[in-house]
Coordinates of C-alpha atoms and ligand atoms in Angstrom, one line a residue:
M10 CA 13.1 8.9 -24.1
G11 CA 9.1 8.1 -24.7
P12 CA 6.3 10.5 -26.4
V13 CA 5.7 14.2 -25.4
A14 CA 2.9 14.7 -22.8
H15 CA 1.1 18.3 -22.9
G16 CA 2.9 20.7 -20.1
G17 CA 6.1 20.5 -21.3
H18 CA 7.2 17.6 -21.0
C19 CA 7.9 14.3 -22.1
V20 CA 7.1 10.5 -20.3
A21 CA 9.7 7.9 -19.1
R22 CA 8.9 4.6 -17.3
H23 CA 11.1 3.8 -14.4
E24 CA 10.3 0.4 -12.2
G25 CA 7.3 0.2 -12.9
R26 CA 6.1 3.9 -12.4
V27 CA 5.7 7.1 -14.7
V28 CA 8.7 10.3 -15.1
F29 CA 7.6 13.3 -16.2
V30 CA 11.0 14.6 -17.7
R31 CA 11.6 18.4 -19.0
H32 CA 14.4 19.6 -21.4
T33 CA 14.3 16.4 -23.0
L34 CA 12.3 15.1 -26.4
P35 CA 11.2 11.8 -27.5
G36 CA 13.8 9.1 -28.7
E37 CA 16.8 10.7 -26.2
R38 CA 18.9 8.7 -23.6
V39 CA 19.3 10.9 -21.3
V40 CA 20.1 11.0 -17.3
V41 CA 18.0 12.9 -14.9
E42 CA 17.9 14.5 -12.1
V43 CA 14.3 13.6 -9.9
T44 CA 12.9 16.9 -9.1
E45 CA 9.8 16.0 -7.6
D46 CA 8.7 12.8 -5.9
R47 CA 5.4 13.2 -4.2
Q48 CA 3.4 10.8 -5.6
K49 CA 2.4 7.6 -5.8
G50 CA 2.0 7.3 -9.7
F51 CA 4.6 9.1 -11.0
C52 CA 7.5 11.7 -10.5
R53 CA 9.1 14.4 -12.2
A54 CA 12.6 14.7 -13.4
D55 CA 15.4 16.9 -15.3
A56 CA 17.4 15.5 -18.3
V57 CA 20.8 17.0 -16.8
E58 CA 22.7 14.8 -19.8
V59 CA 21.6 14.2 -23.2
L60 CA 23.5 10.7 -24.0
E61 CA 22.0 10.7 -27.7
A62 CA 20.3 13.3 -28.9
S63 CA 16.8 13.7 -31.0
P64 CA 17.8 15.6 -34.1
D65 CA 15.5 18.6 -32.8
R66 CA 17.7 19.7 -30.2
V67 CA 19.5 22.8 -30.9
E68 CA 21.1 25.1 -28.3
R69 CA 19.2 27.2 -26.4
P70 CA 19.2 30.8 -27.3
C71 CA 18.6 32.0 -24.3
P72 CA 21.2 31.9 -21.4
Y73 CA 18.4 32.0 -18.4
S74 CA 17.1 28.4 -19.8
G75 CA 17.7 25.3 -18.5
P76 CA 17.4 22.5 -15.7
G77 CA 16.7 24.7 -12.6
K78 CA 16.9 27.9 -14.3
C79 CA 14.6 29.9 -15.5
G80 CA 11.0 28.2 -15.9
G81 CA 9.4 30.8 -18.4
C82 CA 9.7 28.0 -21.4
D83 CA 10.1 24.5 -21.9
W84 CA 11.3 24.2 -25.7
Q85 CA 14.4 26.5 -25.8
H86 CA 15.5 23.6 -26.4
V87 CA 14.1 22.6 -29.4
G88 CA 14.5 23.8 -33.2
H89 CA 10.8 25.5 -34.1
E90 CA 9.9 23.1 -36.5
G91 CA 10.6 20.6 -33.8
Q92 CA 8.3 22.7 -31.0
L93 CA 5.2 22.6 -33.9
R94 CA 5.5 18.7 -34.0
L95 CA 5.8 18.5 -30.3
K96 CA 2.5 20.6 -30.6
A97 CA 0.7 18.8 -32.7
A98 CA 1.4 15.7 -31.4
V99 CA 0.2 16.9 -27.7
V100 CA -3.5 18.8 -29.4
R101 CA -3.8 15.0 -30.9
E102 CA -3.0 12.9 -28.2
Q103 CA -5.7 15.1 -25.9
L104 CA -8.4 14.8 -28.7
S105 CA -7.9 11.2 -28.7
R106 CA -7.7 10.6 -25.2
L107 CA -10.3 12.8 -23.8
A108 CA -12.8 13.0 -26.5
G109 CA -12.3 10.4 -28.4
I110 CA -11.1 11.9 -31.8
D111 CA -8.6 11.1 -34.5
L112 CA -7.8 13.5 -35.8
P113 CA -4.2 14.8 -38.1
V114 CA -3.5 18.0 -36.4
V115 CA -0.6 20.8 -38.3
V116 CA -0.1 23.7 -35.8
E117 CA 0.5 26.5 -38.1
P118 CA 3.3 29.3 -36.9
L119 CA 2.5 33.0 -36.6
P120 CA 5.1 35.2 -38.8
G121 CA 7.8 36.5 -36.7
G122 CA 10.0 33.5 -35.6
P123 CA 10.2 32.1 -32.4
L124 CA 11.8 35.2 -30.7
R125 CA 10.6 38.8 -29.6
W126 CA 7.3 37.8 -29.8
R127 CA 6.2 38.5 -26.5
S128 CA 4.2 41.7 -25.9
R129 CA 1.9 41.2 -22.6
A130 CA 4.3 40.0 -19.5
R131 CA 3.9 39.5 -16.0
F132 CA 7.3 39.4 -14.3
A133 CA 8.0 38.5 -10.7
V134 CA 9.7 40.8 -7.8
E135 CA 12.4 38.8 -6.0
R136 CA 12.1 40.7 -2.3
T137 CA 15.6 42.9 -3.1
G138 CA 13.0 44.6 -5.8
E139 CA 14.9 42.4 -8.8
P140 CA 12.4 41.6 -11.5
G141 CA 12.7 37.8 -13.1
L142 CA 10.1 34.8 -13.5
R143 CA 10.2 31.9 -11.5
R144 CA 11.5 28.9 -11.3
H145 CA 9.6 25.9 -12.8
R146 CA 7.4 24.6 -10.4
S147 CA 8.7 26.6 -7.0
H148 CA 8.4 30.2 -6.2
D149 CA 11.6 31.3 -6.1
V150 CA 12.7 34.1 -9.1
V151 CA 15.3 34.0 -11.0
V152 CA 16.8 37.6 -12.0
L153 CA 16.4 38.1 -15.5
D154 CA 18.6 40.9 -17.4
D155 CA 16.5 40.0 -20.4
C156 CA 14.2 37.8 -21.3
P157 CA 14.5 36.9 -25.2
I158 CA 11.3 36.2 -26.1
T159 CA 9.9 39.4 -25.0
V160 CA 9.7 42.3 -27.5
E161 CA 12.5 44.1 -26.3
P162 CA 11.2 47.5 -25.6
A163 CA 8.7 45.7 -23.3
A164 CA 12.0 44.0 -21.7
R165 CA 13.9 46.5 -21.0
A166 CA 10.8 48.6 -19.5
V167 CA 11.4 46.2 -16.4
L168 CA 14.2 44.2 -16.7
G169 CA 17.6 45.0 -15.0
R170 CA 16.0 48.0 -12.9
R171 CA 14.6 47.6 -9.6
W172 CA 11.0 47.7 -7.9
L173 CA 11.2 47.9 -4.8
D174 CA 7.8 47.2 -2.4
S175 CA 6.3 45.1 -5.3
G176 CA 5.4 41.6 -6.0
A177 CA 5.3 41.4 -9.9
V178 CA 5.4 43.9 -12.8
D179 CA 2.9 43.5 -15.7
V180 CA 4.2 45.3 -18.9
A181 CA 2.7 45.2 -22.4
I182 CA 3.6 47.1 -25.3
D183 CA 0.9 48.2 -27.7
S184 CA 0.8 48.6 -31.5
A185 CA 2.3 52.2 -31.6
G186 CA 5.3 51.1 -29.5
A187 CA 3.6 52.7 -26.2
V188 CA 4.8 50.8 -23.1
T189 CA 2.5 50.5 -20.2
T190 CA 4.0 48.8 -16.8
T191 CA 1.5 48.2 -14.1
T192 CA 2.9 47.1 -10.4
L193 CA 1.4 45.1 -8.3
D194 CA 2.1 44.5 -4.1
R195 CA 2.9 40.8 -2.8
R196 CA -1.1 40.1 -3.3
G197 CA -1.2 40.8 -7.0
R198 CA -3.5 44.0 -6.4
P199 CA -2.3 47.1 -8.7
Q200 CA -0.3 49.6 -7.9
E201 CA 0.8 52.0 -10.4
T202 CA 0.6 52.3 -13.8
S203 CA 2.2 54.5 -16.5
V204 CA 3.0 53.8 -19.9
L205 CA 6.5 55.6 -21.9
R206 CA 5.4 56.3 -25.9
P207 CA 7.8 56.3 -28.1
G208 CA 10.1 59.3 -28.2
A209 CA 9.2 60.0 -24.4
E210 CA 11.8 60.6 -22.0
V211 CA 9.8 60.2 -19.0
P212 CA 6.6 58.0 -18.1
E213 CA 3.4 59.4 -17.8
E214 CA 0.3 58.7 -15.7
P215 CA -2.0 57.1 -15.9
A216 CA -1.6 55.8 -18.6
G217 CA -5.3 55.6 -20.3
R218 CA -5.3 52.8 -22.9
A219 CA -3.3 50.9 -25.6
Q220 CA -4.0 50.8 -29.4
R221 CA -3.9 47.6 -30.7
S222 CA -4.9 46.8 -34.3
A223 CA -6.3 43.3 -35.7
G224 CA -8.1 42.3 -38.5
G225 CA -8.2 45.3 -40.1
R226 CA -10.2 47.6 -37.9
D227 CA -7.9 49.6 -34.4
W228 CA -8.9 48.6 -30.7
E229 CA -8.8 50.2 -27.4
V230 CA -7.4 47.5 -25.0
E231 CA -6.5 48.6 -21.4
G232 CA -2.3 49.2 -21.0
T233 CA -2.2 45.7 -19.7
G234 CA -5.7 44.4 -19.7
F235 CA -6.2 40.8 -22.1
W236 CA -4.7 40.9 -25.5
Q237 CA -3.1 38.0 -27.3
V238 CA 0.3 38.1 -26.6
H239 CA 2.0 37.2 -29.7
P240 CA 1.6 40.4 -32.2
A241 CA 0.6 38.6 -35.1
A242 CA -2.4 36.0 -32.9
A243 CA -5.1 38.6 -33.2
D244 CA -4.7 38.8 -36.8
A245 CA -4.7 35.1 -37.1
L246 CA -7.3 34.3 -34.7
V247 CA -9.6 36.7 -36.5
A248 CA -8.4 35.0 -39.6
A249 CA -9.8 31.7 -38.2
V250 CA -12.6 32.7 -36.5
S251 CA -14.3 34.4 -39.1
E252 CA -13.4 31.5 -41.7
F253 CA -15.4 29.2 -39.6
A254 CA -18.0 31.5 -37.9
A255 CA -19.1 32.5 -42.4
V256 CA -21.2 34.8 -41.0
Q257 CA -24.6 35.8 -43.2
P258 CA -26.5 39.1 -43.4
G259 CA -28.6 39.0 -40.9
E260 CA -27.6 36.5 -38.6
T261 CA -27.1 36.2 -34.8
V262 CA -23.6 35.8 -33.2
L263 CA -22.9 35.2 -29.4
D264 CA -19.3 36.2 -28.5
L265 CA -19.0 35.0 -25.0
Y266 CA -15.5 35.9 -23.3
A267 CA -15.4 38.6 -25.3
G268 CA -12.8 40.7 -23.9
A269 CA -12.4 44.0 -26.0
G270 CA -15.0 43.0 -28.9
L271 CA -12.1 41.6 -31.1
F272 CA -14.2 38.3 -32.5
G273 CA -17.9 40.4 -32.0
G274 CA -16.1 43.5 -33.5
A275 CA -14.6 40.9 -36.5
L276 CA -18.4 39.8 -37.4
A277 CA -20.4 42.5 -37.3
P278 CA -19.6 43.4 -40.4
G279 CA -20.6 40.2 -41.9
V280 CA -24.2 40.4 -40.6
G281 CA -24.7 43.7 -41.7
A282 CA -27.5 45.9 -40.4
G283 CA -30.3 43.5 -40.1
G284 CA -28.0 41.0 -37.4
R285 CA -27.2 41.0 -34.1
V286 CA -23.8 40.7 -32.2
V287 CA -23.8 40.2 -28.3
C288 CA -20.6 40.1 -26.5
V289 CA -20.1 38.7 -23.2
E290 CA -17.1 39.7 -20.5
S291 CA -17.4 39.8 -17.2
D292 CA -14.6 42.7 -16.5
E293 CA -15.9 45.9 -16.4
A294 CA -12.7 47.7 -18.0
A295 CA -12.8 45.0 -21.3
C296 CA -15.9 46.0 -21.4
A297 CA -16.0 49.9 -21.6
A298 CA -12.9 49.1 -23.9
A299 CA -15.8 47.0 -26.1
D300 CA -18.0 49.7 -25.8
A301 CA -16.0 51.8 -27.5
N302 CA -14.4 49.5 -30.0
L303 CA -18.1 48.6 -31.3
A304 CA -19.4 52.1 -31.1
D305 CA -19.3 52.2 -34.6
L306 CA -21.0 49.0 -35.3
P307 CA -25.1 49.6 -34.2
Q308 CA -25.8 45.9 -34.5
A309 CA -23.4 45.0 -31.7
E310 CA -23.2 45.5 -28.2
V311 CA -21.7 44.7 -25.0
W312 CA -22.9 42.8 -22.1
Q313 CA -21.3 42.6 -18.9
G314 CA -22.0 39.6 -16.8
D315 CA -20.0 36.3 -15.9
V316 CA -20.7 33.4 -18.2
D317 CA -22.1 30.6 -16.7
A318 CA -24.8 28.2 -16.8
A319 CA -27.1 30.4 -15.2
G320 CA -26.5 33.6 -16.7
L321 CA -26.2 31.8 -20.3
T322 CA -29.9 30.0 -19.6
E323 CA -31.4 33.9 -19.2
L324 CA -29.3 35.3 -21.7
L325 CA -30.3 32.5 -24.5
G326 CA -33.9 33.3 -23.3
D327 CA -33.9 36.8 -24.4
L328 CA -31.8 36.4 -27.5
G329 CA -33.4 33.5 -28.6
R330 CA -31.3 30.8 -31.0
P331 CA -28.1 32.3 -31.8
D332 CA -26.7 31.4 -35.4
V333 CA -23.1 31.3 -34.1
V334 CA -21.6 31.4 -30.9
V335 CA -17.9 32.2 -30.8
L336 CA -16.4 31.3 -27.5
D337 CA -13.0 31.9 -26.1
P338 CA -12.5 30.9 -22.7
P339 CA -9.7 31.2 -20.0
R340 CA -7.5 28.6 -19.3
A341 CA -10.1 26.4 -17.8
G342 CA -12.3 26.6 -20.9
A343 CA -16.1 26.7 -20.6
G344 CA -16.7 23.6 -18.5
Q345 CA -19.5 21.0 -18.8
D346 CA -22.3 22.8 -17.7
V347 CA -21.5 26.2 -19.9
S348 CA -21.1 23.8 -22.9
R349 CA -24.3 21.4 -22.2
V350 CA -26.1 24.6 -21.8
L351 CA -24.9 25.8 -25.4
A352 CA -24.8 23.0 -26.6
G353 CA -29.3 22.8 -26.1
A354 CA -28.9 27.0 -27.5
G355 CA -28.6 24.9 -31.4
A356 CA -26.5 27.3 -33.3
R357 CA -25.3 26.4 -36.6
A358 CA -21.8 26.6 -35.7
V359 CA -20.0 27.0 -32.3
V360 CA -16.5 27.9 -33.1
Y361 CA -14.6 27.7 -29.9
V362 CA -11.2 29.4 -29.2
A363 CA -8.9 28.1 -26.4
C364 CA -6.0 28.3 -25.4
D365 CA -5.5 24.6 -23.3
P366 CA -5.9 21.8 -25.6
A367 CA -7.1 19.4 -22.8
S368 CA -9.8 21.6 -21.7
L369 CA -11.0 22.0 -25.3
A370 CA -11.1 18.0 -25.8
R371 CA -12.7 17.9 -22.3
D372 CA -15.5 20.7 -23.6
V373 CA -15.5 19.1 -27.2
A374 CA -17.0 15.6 -25.1
A375 CA -20.1 17.8 -23.4
F376 CA -20.9 19.4 -27.1
A377 CA -20.1 15.5 -28.0
D378 CA -23.2 14.5 -25.7
A379 CA -25.8 17.3 -27.3
G380 CA -24.9 16.3 -30.9
Y381 CA -22.3 18.8 -31.9
R382 CA -19.0 17.0 -33.7
L383 CA -15.6 19.0 -34.1
Q384 CA -16.1 19.6 -37.6
A385 CA -12.4 21.1 -38.3
L386 CA -9.5 22.4 -35.9
R387 CA -6.8 25.3 -36.5
A388 CA -3.4 24.9 -34.3
F389 CA -1.5 28.2 -34.1
D390 CA 2.0 29.2 -32.6
C391 CA 1.5 31.8 -30.8
F392 CA 3.6 31.3 -28.1
P393 CA 6.8 29.6 -28.9
M394 CA 9.2 28.2 -27.0
T395 CA 6.7 27.6 -24.5
A396 CA 4.1 24.5 -23.9
H397 CA 1.2 26.6 -25.4
V398 CA -0.6 26.2 -28.1
E399 CA -3.8 28.2 -29.6
C400 CA -6.7 26.3 -31.1
V401 CA -9.6 27.4 -33.1
A402 CA -12.2 24.5 -32.9
L403 CA -15.3 24.1 -35.2
L404 CA -18.1 22.4 -34.0
A405 CA -21.8 21.5 -35.5
Q406 CA -24.4 19.8 -35.8
A407 CA -23.9 16.1 -37.1
Ligands
LIG5 C1 -9.2 34.4 -23.3 S1 -9.6 35.9 -22.8 C2 -10.7 36.3 -24.7 C3 -10.7 37.7 -25.5 C4 -11.3 38.3 -26.1 N1 -12.2 36.9 -27.1 C5 -9.9 38.6 -26.9 O1 -9.5 37.5 -28.4 O2 -9.2 39.7 -27.0 C6 -11.1 35.6 -22.0 C7 -11.8 36.9 -21.7 O3 -12.8 36.3 -20.8 C8 -13.2 36.9 -19.3 N2 -13.8 36.5 -18.7 C9 -12.8 35.2 -17.7 N3 -14.3 34.7 -17.2 C10 -15.3 34.6 -17.4 C11 -16.2 34.7 -17.6 N4 -16.8 33.3 -16.7 N5 -18.0 35.3 -18.2 C12 -16.8 36.4 -18.5 N6 -16.0 36.8 -18.8 C13 -15.0 35.8 -18.5 C14 -11.7 37.9 -19.4 O4 -11.7 38.7 -18.6 C15 -11.3 38.0 -20.3 O5 -11.8 38.9 -21.0

């Protein structure tokens, strides 16, 4: 078996074709079963028998994981240390291939081990009302009684029950132990939200906001709205962003894709009363939460709007040159147009938080065209057992 690739598989070659193989590890000899063969250049396969195992291979802790089973995790068959090395190799390879940067990468584990970390999840619901997760690259639902990577009260609130007339259930547990569930219809539209508080027998409606803590502050977030999934992730990311941003009193910070204001709120005390922090976020509920979270920081303000090239150009026209830009876009990244506008804004530091190393690498390449270089990178294992990895990159003008 060849090297690991982005997406939770390894690369093999057979009769001149590339085969992306799941459930294996680099260096193994395995028997594979082709699962998808629609493209000329490559096909997909599962390792169904291991002939020579990698030293990183372990027994899967989750009985639902394996070839043809639940598609929620990618690396259940790999020890945690091995997972960190696989993810580091993927980040390094993406930066090299898409941005032409050769940088040693270390993926740092978060406290708590690789199980029972998922504090927010979406479970799919079968027509029978039974919840579970989808098979890999399929709409089929694998019905689950438990999900060992999900925090127990959140898994218990959804799994092993029936959710008739819903297509999915979102669940999140906050730092006070309150479990919020939101059902969605088959088109993904929210139906009902309720919250079960610790010690309570019955859920409350409406649910109100959830409590989170990170970076030494308390935060309010919409019950199942965006917040880092791993309970230790927000703290780790705030620390890395603060280290890279190294803000000074009086500086102006732009926090793009700001959610409930996590990074802007963490940096605001550093710029002091003479500085300014502008958080930009498109989601109305997240903006309302950010307004509440930043109310004690008069130097911080929340702008509701889309981060796109036109909107950013207008915003930068009003704001002038920011000293620091923090951006934490969704999986697809900021994209070339936004990256170019941002690079043209002339900030002394751009701190890019990325949940997809491929998108990060593409955007780093766009920043490089405008003279920004990748100065430092930290990567965190915010999603153990899965192929996902979170990176924080510092870009500065060369
Ligand atoms: C990965 S989350 C980051 C949130 C926040 N930085 C945090 O760590 O809690 C991305 C956020 O970007 C918002 N978003 C997505 N597309 C956007 C856009 N085009 N303009 C502004 N915000 C957007 C989403 O609503 C979401 O809150």
